[in-house]
Amino acid sequence: MAMIKQFLIFASVVTLFTSCSQQDNGIRLLDKSDFETEIDGKHNTLYTISNENGMTVQITNYGARLVSVWVPAADGVFRDVIWGYPDIDSYLNAKDKYSGPIVGRYGNRIGKGQFSIDGTKYQLVVNENGNQLHGGPRGFSTQVWDGRQFTDAEGNQAVEMSYFSKDGEEGYPGNLTVKVVYSVTKDNGLKIGYEAVADAATIINLTSHVYYNLHGTTAKSTDSHVLTIDADYFTPTDAQLIPTGEFESVEGTPMDFRNGAAIGNGMDRFDYEPIKFGNGYDHNWVLNKKSAYGKAGEVYEASTGICMEIFTDQPGLQFYAGQGMDGKEVGKRGEVHNKRSGIALETQNFPDAPNHDNFPNAVLRPGEKYTHNTVYKFSIR
Ligand code: GAL
């Protein structure tokens, strides 16, 4: 009897300890069963990868999409620093299709949805003011990718997402085979590696369109985030956000993030035309490091102590401050997606590059391989 009693006390201490430690780190993962479904005849599920520090990332097949990114804050409690929804139905019905996915075949805008390669003109399917945005209405963010969880060569937990985009899809020429690998590194990096090959000349610009909020809740505005972008120039646009082809200096403008600035400082500078056109920040910065792999910038939120550094081999960074949200959509933990409560920091080629000879090349030819490597690295300050 005494032994049974002792065992029961031991068992309840163990249970108490485990549930306390679960509560202590604050992580509340989304449930795989809420993502298990068939979409367009393809299986959709939820993958969870983590590292030894507890940083945990969840990804679903629909749009090869990041749905949770849990990182430690200064108080020792983890925060989910991306916005999104609690289940697949909410993602399928969301007004903004760009919460967390890979966008392509061409991320951001192509003016009039038109471009030429070697003198042949192509017309893409348009989906915004007669232009194409993020690969069209049935772009990569709306497709169900094939997923595979594995351990990479460095011993990191990883998920590979692959997609076959048919010749003519959304108006793009050539069959394109795309692979994106997400991994969680030992130093709290969310690594995203992209690869693609085509069987005919095409254009490509893949990026990850995630809304970050380093408060860990969309109840708090990202206006207080201090953003640094290592860029002396940005690419100004017309009123429809199509680049004019110029490079404009950030010097003395609200676009100057070289020494770090709170996002809220410049968001309402409607006297400055680019801010008026974007209704806030929604622009591409020309990274000083060009296409070499290096640091593009960082974001820091003092109240949680979370810092997110961005490393990439891409020449541009699109910074969009979530001003298009109306607070009507309810996301994870019942939090609404308020205006200015999530920022997208998309490493990429420049918007509309296929139509500007002075922008980096966006054409992928048979026999070549498109590659893109980006790391969002989290730390505490
Ligand atoms: C951004 C783009 C914004 C908006 C957003 C998706 O990349 O620059 O203008 O379209 O995606 O809502």
Tab-separated table of C-alpha atoms and ligand atoms in Angstrom:
chain	number	residue	atom	x	y	z
A	1	MET	CA	0.000	0.000	0.000
A	2	ALA	CA	2.792	2.383	0.997
A	3	MET	CA	4.560	1.583	-2.247
A	4	ILE	CA	1.442	2.341	-4.300
A	5	LYS	CA	1.047	5.617	-2.432
A	6	GLN	CA	4.688	6.496	-3.051
A	7	PHE	CA	4.303	5.651	-6.740
A	8	LEU	CA	1.161	7.818	-7.012
A	9	ILE	CA	2.949	10.771	-5.374
A	10	PHE	CA	5.930	10.269	-7.725
A	11	ALA	CA	3.609	10.043	-10.775
A	12	SER	CA	1.735	13.219	-9.859
A	13	VAL	CA	5.004	15.107	-9.259
A	14	VAL	CA	6.211	14.011	-12.713
A	15	THR	CA	2.887	15.075	-14.321
A	16	LEU	CA	2.971	18.417	-12.512
A	17	PHE	CA	6.580	18.982	-13.536
A	18	THR	CA	5.927	18.166	-17.206
A	19	SER	CA	2.807	20.303	-17.458
A	20	CYS	CA	4.581	23.190	-15.661
A	21	SER	CA	7.545	23.011	-17.998
A	22	GLN	CA	5.165	22.962	-20.998
A	23	GLN	CA	3.434	26.028	-19.646
A	24	ASP	CA	6.756	27.651	-18.787
A	25	ASN	CA	8.089	27.826	-22.318
A	26	GLY	CA	4.706	29.071	-23.596
A	27	ILE	CA	4.706	27.043	-26.817
A	28	ARG	CA	1.229	26.075	-28.047
A	29	LEU	CA	1.552	24.169	-31.278
A	30	LEU	CA	-1.176	23.978	-33.892
A	31	ASP	CA	-2.851	20.611	-34.185
A	32	LYS	CA	-1.939	18.429	-37.166
A	33	SER	CA	-5.536	17.146	-37.363
A	34	ASP	CA	-6.679	20.720	-38.150
A	35	PHE	CA	-4.552	20.681	-41.325
A	36	GLU	CA	-5.211	17.121	-42.563
A	37	THR	CA	-7.383	17.351	-45.674
A	38	GLU	CA	-7.528	16.863	-49.451
A	39	ILE	CA	-7.243	19.972	-51.628
A	40	ASP	CA	-7.485	19.674	-55.431
A	41	GLY	CA	-6.976	15.911	-54.997
A	42	LYS	CA	-3.736	16.414	-53.059
A	43	HIS	CA	-3.008	15.586	-49.447
A	44	ASN	CA	-2.467	18.514	-47.074
A	45	THR	CA	-0.892	18.085	-43.660
A	46	LEU	CA	1.168	19.910	-41.022
A	47	TYR	CA	4.914	19.458	-40.347
A	48	THR	CA	6.685	20.468	-37.131
A	49	ILE	CA	10.463	20.979	-36.917
A	50	SER	CA	12.568	22.284	-34.036
A	51	ASN	CA	16.105	22.616	-32.692
A	52	GLU	CA	17.692	21.826	-29.308
A	53	ASN	CA	16.926	25.344	-27.995
A	54	GLY	CA	13.208	24.722	-28.480
A	55	MET	CA	12.757	27.011	-31.494
A	56	THR	CA	9.848	25.376	-33.336
A	57	VAL	CA	8.442	25.962	-36.805
A	58	GLN	CA	5.251	24.581	-38.393
A	59	ILE	CA	4.647	24.330	-42.131
A	60	THR	CA	1.680	23.221	-44.215
A	61	ASN	CA	1.543	22.048	-47.848
A	62	TYR	CA	-1.017	24.613	-49.030
A	63	GLY	CA	1.261	27.306	-50.457
A	64	ALA	CA	4.335	25.610	-48.847
A	65	ARG	CA	3.325	27.868	-46.008
A	66	LEU	CA	4.873	28.782	-42.670
A	67	VAL	CA	2.106	28.736	-40.057
A	68	SER	CA	4.007	29.106	-36.739
A	69	VAL	CA	7.482	30.254	-35.724
A	70	TRP	CA	8.115	29.980	-31.970
A	71	VAL	CA	11.266	31.726	-30.689
A	72	PRO	CA	12.430	32.614	-27.166
A	73	ALA	CA	11.923	36.141	-25.807
A	74	ALA	CA	13.967	37.939	-23.129
A	75	ASP	CA	11.596	36.749	-20.347
A	76	GLY	CA	12.355	33.106	-21.242
A	77	VAL	CA	8.856	32.541	-22.652
A	78	PHE	CA	8.558	31.609	-26.339
A	79	ARG	CA	6.537	33.779	-28.738
A	80	ASP	CA	4.941	32.847	-32.059
A	81	VAL	CA	6.305	35.686	-34.185
A	82	ILE	CA	4.217	35.204	-37.348
A	83	TRP	CA	0.561	35.796	-37.911
A	84	GLY	CA	-1.718	33.200	-39.454
A	85	TYR	CA	-4.721	31.019	-38.799
A	86	PRO	CA	-5.454	28.029	-36.542
A	87	ASP	CA	-6.609	25.595	-39.258
A	88	ILE	CA	-6.554	24.890	-42.989
A	89	ASP	CA	-10.158	26.006	-43.618
A	90	SER	CA	-9.324	29.475	-42.326
A	91	TYR	CA	-6.336	29.655	-44.682
A	92	LEU	CA	-8.486	28.549	-47.630
A	93	ASN	CA	-11.087	31.231	-46.839
A	94	ALA	CA	-8.689	34.038	-45.856
A	95	LYS	CA	-9.045	37.364	-47.659
A	96	ASP	CA	-5.292	37.871	-47.729
A	97	LYS	CA	-3.822	34.824	-49.488
A	98	TYR	CA	-0.305	35.787	-48.521
A	99	SER	CA	-0.056	34.836	-44.848
A	100	GLY	CA	3.088	32.709	-44.778
A	101	PRO	CA	3.355	31.117	-48.253
A	102	ILE	CA	6.012	30.885	-50.934
A	103	VAL	CA	4.973	33.257	-53.719
A	104	GLY	CA	5.837	32.715	-57.380
A	105	ARG	CA	6.433	32.103	-60.221
A	106	TYR	CA	7.198	35.844	-60.005
A	107	GLY	CA	6.899	37.437	-56.544
A	108	ASN	CA	5.491	40.995	-56.430
A	109	ARG	CA	4.277	42.837	-59.557
A	110	ILE	CA	4.728	42.589	-63.309
A	111	GLY	CA	3.364	45.674	-65.077
A	112	LYS	CA	0.312	44.817	-67.238
A	113	GLY	CA	1.334	41.179	-66.689
A	114	GLN	CA	3.539	41.462	-69.776
A	115	PHE	CA	7.182	40.744	-70.543
A	116	SER	CA	9.358	39.476	-73.398
A	117	ILE	CA	12.147	36.937	-73.638
A	118	ASP	CA	14.330	36.928	-76.777
A	119	GLY	CA	11.715	39.002	-78.605
A	120	THR	CA	8.762	36.739	-77.772
A	121	LYS	CA	5.995	38.526	-75.860
A	122	TYR	CA	4.122	36.806	-73.030
A	123	GLN	CA	0.848	37.802	-71.368
A	124	LEU	CA	0.324	36.617	-67.800
A	125	VAL	CA	-3.003	36.257	-65.996
A	126	VAL	CA	-3.563	39.602	-64.243
A	127	ASN	CA	-5.063	39.937	-60.768
A	128	GLU	CA	-4.541	43.519	-59.556
A	129	ASN	CA	-5.356	46.721	-61.502
A	130	GLY	CA	-4.490	45.018	-64.787
A	131	ASN	CA	-1.098	43.937	-63.417
A	132	GLN	CA	0.048	40.597	-62.098
A	133	LEU	CA	0.723	40.269	-58.349
A	134	HIS	CA	2.578	37.326	-56.756
A	135	GLY	CA	2.307	34.942	-59.702
A	136	GLY	CA	-1.395	35.476	-60.452
A	137	PRO	CA	-4.694	34.346	-58.914
A	138	ARG	CA	-3.539	30.707	-58.974
A	139	GLY	CA	0.087	31.447	-58.073
A	140	PHE	CA	2.281	29.153	-55.984
A	141	SER	CA	0.728	30.401	-52.722
A	142	THR	CA	-2.570	28.699	-53.697
A	143	GLN	CA	-1.060	25.374	-54.776
A	144	VAL	CA	-0.677	22.256	-52.655
A	145	TRP	CA	3.018	21.329	-52.577
A	146	ASP	CA	4.451	17.846	-51.933
A	147	GLY	CA	6.091	17.730	-48.499
A	148	ARG	CA	8.823	15.586	-46.964
A	149	GLN	CA	10.354	15.891	-43.489
A	150	PHE	CA	14.037	14.924	-43.088
A	151	THR	CA	17.296	15.770	-41.310
A	152	ASP	CA	19.703	17.848	-43.412
A	153	ALA	CA	23.485	17.398	-43.816
A	154	GLU	CA	24.142	19.700	-40.805
A	155	GLY	CA	21.829	17.627	-38.618
A	156	ASN	CA	19.003	20.205	-38.673
A	157	GLN	CA	15.369	19.174	-38.818
A	158	ALA	CA	14.007	20.190	-42.222
A	159	VAL	CA	10.985	20.061	-44.519
A	160	GLU	CA	11.287	19.951	-48.292
A	161	MET	CA	8.380	21.284	-50.334
A	162	SER	CA	8.282	20.636	-54.068
A	163	TYR	CA	5.976	21.781	-56.828
A	164	PHE	CA	5.740	21.187	-60.568
A	165	SER	CA	4.441	24.235	-62.420
A	166	LYS	CA	3.208	23.357	-65.901
A	167	ASP	CA	4.094	25.212	-69.087
A	168	GLY	CA	1.466	27.951	-69.530
A	169	GLU	CA	0.370	28.036	-65.878
A	170	GLU	CA	-0.804	31.602	-65.133
A	171	GLY	CA	0.686	32.516	-68.548
A	172	TYR	CA	4.329	31.606	-67.804
A	173	PRO	CA	6.357	29.756	-70.435
A	174	GLY	CA	8.081	26.430	-69.701
A	175	ASN	CA	7.633	23.617	-67.218
A	176	LEU	CA	9.245	24.584	-63.926
A	177	THR	CA	10.296	22.230	-61.122
A	178	VAL	CA	10.610	24.031	-57.781
A	179	LYS	CA	12.012	22.871	-54.460
A	180	VAL	CA	11.995	24.870	-51.208
A	181	VAL	CA	13.693	23.566	-48.060
A	182	TYR	CA	12.876	25.013	-44.637
A	183	SER	CA	15.198	24.132	-41.745
A	184	VAL	CA	15.769	25.260	-38.160
A	185	THR	CA	19.474	25.808	-37.481
A	186	LYS	CA	21.336	25.323	-34.194
A	187	ASP	CA	21.757	29.105	-33.784
A	188	ASN	CA	17.996	29.793	-34.077
A	189	GLY	CA	17.922	30.481	-37.798
A	190	LEU	CA	14.911	29.806	-39.976
A	191	LYS	CA	16.683	28.835	-43.178
A	192	ILE	CA	14.857	28.864	-46.509
A	193	GLY	CA	16.641	27.410	-49.530
A	194	TYR	CA	15.032	27.640	-52.979
A	195	GLU	CA	15.949	25.830	-56.213
A	196	ALA	CA	14.246	25.674	-59.598
A	197	VAL	CA	14.918	24.397	-63.106
A	198	ALA	CA	12.933	24.967	-66.315
A	199	ASP	CA	12.727	23.229	-69.691
A	200	ALA	CA	12.234	26.515	-71.604
A	201	ALA	CA	13.302	30.100	-70.928
A	202	THR	CA	11.033	31.629	-68.271
A	203	ILE	CA	11.131	34.270	-65.529
A	204	ILE	CA	11.321	33.556	-61.828
A	205	ASN	CA	11.349	35.380	-58.488
A	206	LEU	CA	10.451	33.219	-55.492
A	207	THR	CA	10.059	34.607	-51.999
A	208	SER	CA	8.576	33.838	-48.601
A	209	HIS	CA	5.631	36.098	-47.750
A	210	VAL	CA	5.317	35.927	-43.975
A	211	TYR	CA	3.857	38.586	-41.685
A	212	TYR	CA	6.189	38.920	-38.682
A	213	ASN	CA	5.244	40.498	-35.382
A	214	LEU	CA	7.998	40.324	-32.754
A	215	HIS	CA	5.518	41.075	-29.959
A	216	GLY	CA	4.195	37.565	-30.599
A	217	THR	CA	0.654	38.919	-30.861
A	218	THR	CA	-1.236	40.851	-33.527
A	219	ALA	CA	-2.947	42.726	-30.682
A	220	LYS	CA	0.152	44.928	-30.661
A	221	SER	CA	1.214	47.135	-33.549
A	222	THR	CA	4.533	46.658	-35.329
A	223	ASP	CA	4.974	50.464	-35.368
A	224	SER	CA	7.354	50.100	-32.400
A	225	HIS	CA	9.638	47.626	-34.228
A	226	VAL	CA	13.006	49.163	-35.053
A	227	LEU	CA	13.936	48.220	-38.612
A	228	THR	CA	17.383	48.398	-40.175
A	229	ILE	CA	17.876	47.896	-43.929
A	230	ASP	CA	21.355	48.104	-45.395
A	231	ALA	CA	20.320	49.959	-48.552
A	232	ASP	CA	21.261	53.392	-49.934
A	233	TYR	CA	18.554	53.196	-52.627
A	234	PHE	CA	15.046	51.900	-53.206
A	235	THR	CA	13.080	51.385	-56.441
A	236	PRO	CA	10.308	54.048	-56.642
A	237	THR	CA	7.015	53.113	-58.273
A	238	ASP	CA	3.972	54.661	-59.903
A	239	ALA	CA	0.649	54.877	-58.030
A	240	GLN	CA	-0.055	51.202	-58.833
A	241	LEU	CA	3.250	50.166	-57.260
A	242	ILE	CA	4.901	49.304	-60.592
A	243	PRO	CA	8.590	50.371	-60.537
A	244	THR	CA	9.512	53.346	-62.709
A	245	GLY	CA	12.942	51.793	-63.304
A	246	GLU	CA	14.772	54.466	-61.296
A	247	PHE	CA	16.893	54.030	-58.181
A	248	GLU	CA	16.123	56.735	-55.614
A	249	SER	CA	18.407	57.648	-52.724
A	250	VAL	CA	17.006	57.052	-49.226
A	251	GLU	CA	19.034	59.988	-47.867
A	252	GLY	CA	16.844	62.437	-45.956
A	253	THR	CA	13.631	60.456	-46.659
A	254	PRO	CA	11.357	58.155	-44.565
A	255	MET	CA	12.944	55.285	-46.562
A	256	ASP	CA	16.268	55.656	-44.732
A	257	PHE	CA	16.578	52.627	-42.439
A	258	ARG	CA	20.370	52.456	-42.605
A	259	ASN	CA	20.836	53.310	-38.929
A	260	GLY	CA	17.601	51.752	-37.675
A	261	ALA	CA	14.255	53.555	-37.299
A	262	ALA	CA	10.927	52.741	-35.652
A	263	ILE	CA	8.501	51.733	-38.414
A	264	GLY	CA	5.763	54.001	-37.030
A	265	ASN	CA	7.950	57.100	-37.565
A	266	GLY	CA	7.588	57.111	-41.337
A	267	MET	CA	4.346	55.183	-41.969
A	268	ASP	CA	2.166	58.303	-42.042
A	269	ARG	CA	4.467	60.587	-44.013
A	270	PHE	CA	1.847	61.007	-46.745
A	271	ASP	CA	3.525	64.236	-47.828
A	272	TYR	CA	6.222	61.970	-49.316
A	273	GLU	CA	4.956	60.515	-52.612
A	274	PRO	CA	6.257	56.921	-52.266
A	275	ILE	CA	4.564	56.611	-48.844
A	276	LYS	CA	1.376	58.071	-50.361
A	277	PHE	CA	1.448	55.543	-53.233
A	278	GLY	CA	2.073	52.596	-50.869
A	279	ASN	CA	-0.342	53.933	-48.216
A	280	GLY	CA	2.672	53.379	-45.959
A	281	TYR	CA	5.703	51.181	-46.526
A	282	ASP	CA	5.331	48.825	-49.500
A	283	HIS	CA	8.572	49.108	-51.436
A	284	ASN	CA	11.664	47.318	-52.633
A	285	TRP	CA	15.048	48.326	-51.207
A	286	VAL	CA	18.214	47.867	-53.278
A	287	LEU	CA	20.515	46.011	-50.910
A	288	ASN	CA	24.066	47.415	-50.674
A	289	LYS	CA	25.512	43.907	-50.590
A	290	LYS	CA	23.933	43.272	-54.023
A	291	SER	CA	23.612	39.543	-54.860
A	292	ALA	CA	26.411	38.345	-52.553
A	293	TYR	CA	25.233	36.394	-49.480
A	294	GLY	CA	25.235	38.728	-46.484
A	295	LYS	CA	23.173	40.650	-43.991
A	296	ALA	CA	20.299	42.636	-45.493
A	297	GLY	CA	18.980	44.094	-42.245
A	298	GLU	CA	17.239	43.335	-38.978
A	299	VAL	CA	14.140	44.072	-36.906
A	300	TYR	CA	14.119	44.547	-33.140
A	301	GLU	CA	11.282	44.831	-30.626
A	302	ALA	CA	12.452	46.204	-27.260
A	303	SER	CA	9.426	45.014	-25.239
A	304	THR	CA	10.148	41.324	-25.943
A	305	GLY	CA	13.873	41.714	-26.645
A	306	ILE	CA	13.444	39.669	-29.851
A	307	CYS	CA	15.731	40.535	-32.731
A	308	MET	CA	15.379	39.047	-36.227
A	309	GLU	CA	18.358	39.399	-38.552
A	310	ILE	CA	17.936	38.741	-42.278
A	311	PHE	CA	20.701	37.198	-44.361
A	312	THR	CA	20.244	36.571	-48.069
A	313	ASP	CA	21.892	36.233	-51.466
A	314	GLN	CA	19.083	38.205	-53.134
A	315	PRO	CA	19.585	41.789	-54.406
A	316	GLY	CA	16.319	43.239	-53.017
A	317	LEU	CA	14.161	43.388	-49.898
A	318	GLN	CA	10.437	44.182	-50.156
A	319	PHE	CA	9.157	45.688	-46.931
A	320	TYR	CA	5.357	45.806	-46.622
A	321	ALA	CA	3.918	46.953	-43.291
A	322	GLY	CA	0.518	45.215	-43.355
A	323	GLN	CA	-1.508	48.401	-43.928
A	324	GLY	CA	-3.969	46.491	-46.145
A	325	MET	CA	-5.473	44.583	-43.209
A	326	ASP	CA	-8.848	45.642	-41.841
A	327	GLY	CA	-8.922	43.845	-38.495
A	328	LYS	CA	-11.866	41.697	-39.609
A	329	GLU	CA	-10.012	38.404	-39.944
A	330	VAL	CA	-9.546	36.312	-36.832
A	331	GLY	CA	-6.287	34.420	-36.641
A	332	LYS	CA	-4.478	32.093	-34.233
A	333	ARG	CA	-5.371	32.408	-30.539
A	334	GLY	CA	-8.463	34.387	-31.558
A	335	GLU	CA	-6.341	37.445	-32.355
A	336	VAL	CA	-7.483	39.718	-35.173
A	337	HIS	CA	-5.161	40.707	-37.997
A	338	ASN	CA	-5.130	44.427	-37.412
A	339	LYS	CA	-3.763	47.059	-39.734
A	340	ARG	CA	-0.023	47.420	-39.107
A	341	SER	CA	0.231	44.326	-36.910
A	342	GLY	CA	2.473	42.238	-39.179
A	343	ILE	CA	5.368	43.135	-41.457
A	344	ALA	CA	6.504	41.269	-44.555
A	345	LEU	CA	10.243	41.339	-45.278
A	346	GLU	CA	10.620	39.527	-48.575
A	347	THR	CA	14.081	38.774	-49.953
A	348	GLN	CA	13.817	38.862	-53.730
A	349	ASN	CA	14.756	40.150	-57.147
A	350	PHE	CA	13.224	43.567	-57.870
A	351	PRO	CA	9.512	43.851	-58.747
A	352	ASP	CA	8.909	44.027	-62.519
A	353	ALA	CA	12.619	43.245	-63.186
A	354	PRO	CA	11.805	41.486	-66.514
A	355	ASN	CA	10.721	44.894	-67.877
A	356	HIS	CA	13.788	46.894	-66.788
A	357	ASP	CA	17.184	46.224	-68.334
A	358	ASN	CA	18.949	47.968	-65.429
A	359	PHE	CA	17.395	45.559	-62.849
A	360	PRO	CA	19.014	42.180	-62.089
A	361	ASN	CA	18.340	39.342	-64.536
A	362	ALA	CA	15.135	37.395	-63.867
A	363	VAL	CA	15.302	34.962	-66.792
A	364	LEU	CA	15.931	31.281	-66.092
A	365	ARG	CA	17.027	29.209	-69.068
A	366	PRO	CA	17.123	25.440	-69.618
A	367	GLY	CA	20.345	23.981	-68.194
A	368	GLU	CA	20.577	26.744	-65.537
A	369	LYS	CA	19.515	26.461	-61.915
A	370	TYR	CA	17.735	29.218	-59.969
A	371	THR	CA	18.933	29.314	-56.352
A	372	HIS	CA	17.993	31.603	-53.480
A	373	ASN	CA	19.150	31.302	-49.859
A	374	THR	CA	17.747	33.299	-46.975
A	375	VAL	CA	18.045	32.966	-43.195
A	376	TYR	CA	15.865	34.769	-40.633
A	377	LYS	CA	17.982	34.491	-37.485
A	378	PHE	CA	16.448	35.094	-34.059
A	379	SER	CA	18.260	36.284	-30.928
A	380	ILE	CA	17.576	38.227	-27.737
A	381	ARG	CA	19.012	41.655	-26.923
B	1	GAL	C1	3.285	42.472	-50.737
B	1	GAL	C2	2.974	43.585	-51.686
B	1	GAL	C3	1.769	44.312	-51.134
B	1	GAL	C4	0.598	43.375	-50.957
B	1	GAL	C5	1.049	42.163	-50.161
B	1	GAL	C6	0.002	41.095	-50.081
B	1	GAL	O1	4.418	41.780	-51.167
B	1	GAL	O2	4.084	44.431	-51.838
B	1	GAL	O3	1.438	45.383	-51.994
B	1	GAL	O4	0.118	42.982	-52.195
B	1	GAL	O5	2.175	41.594	-50.698
B	1	GAL	O6	-1.165	41.525	-49.482
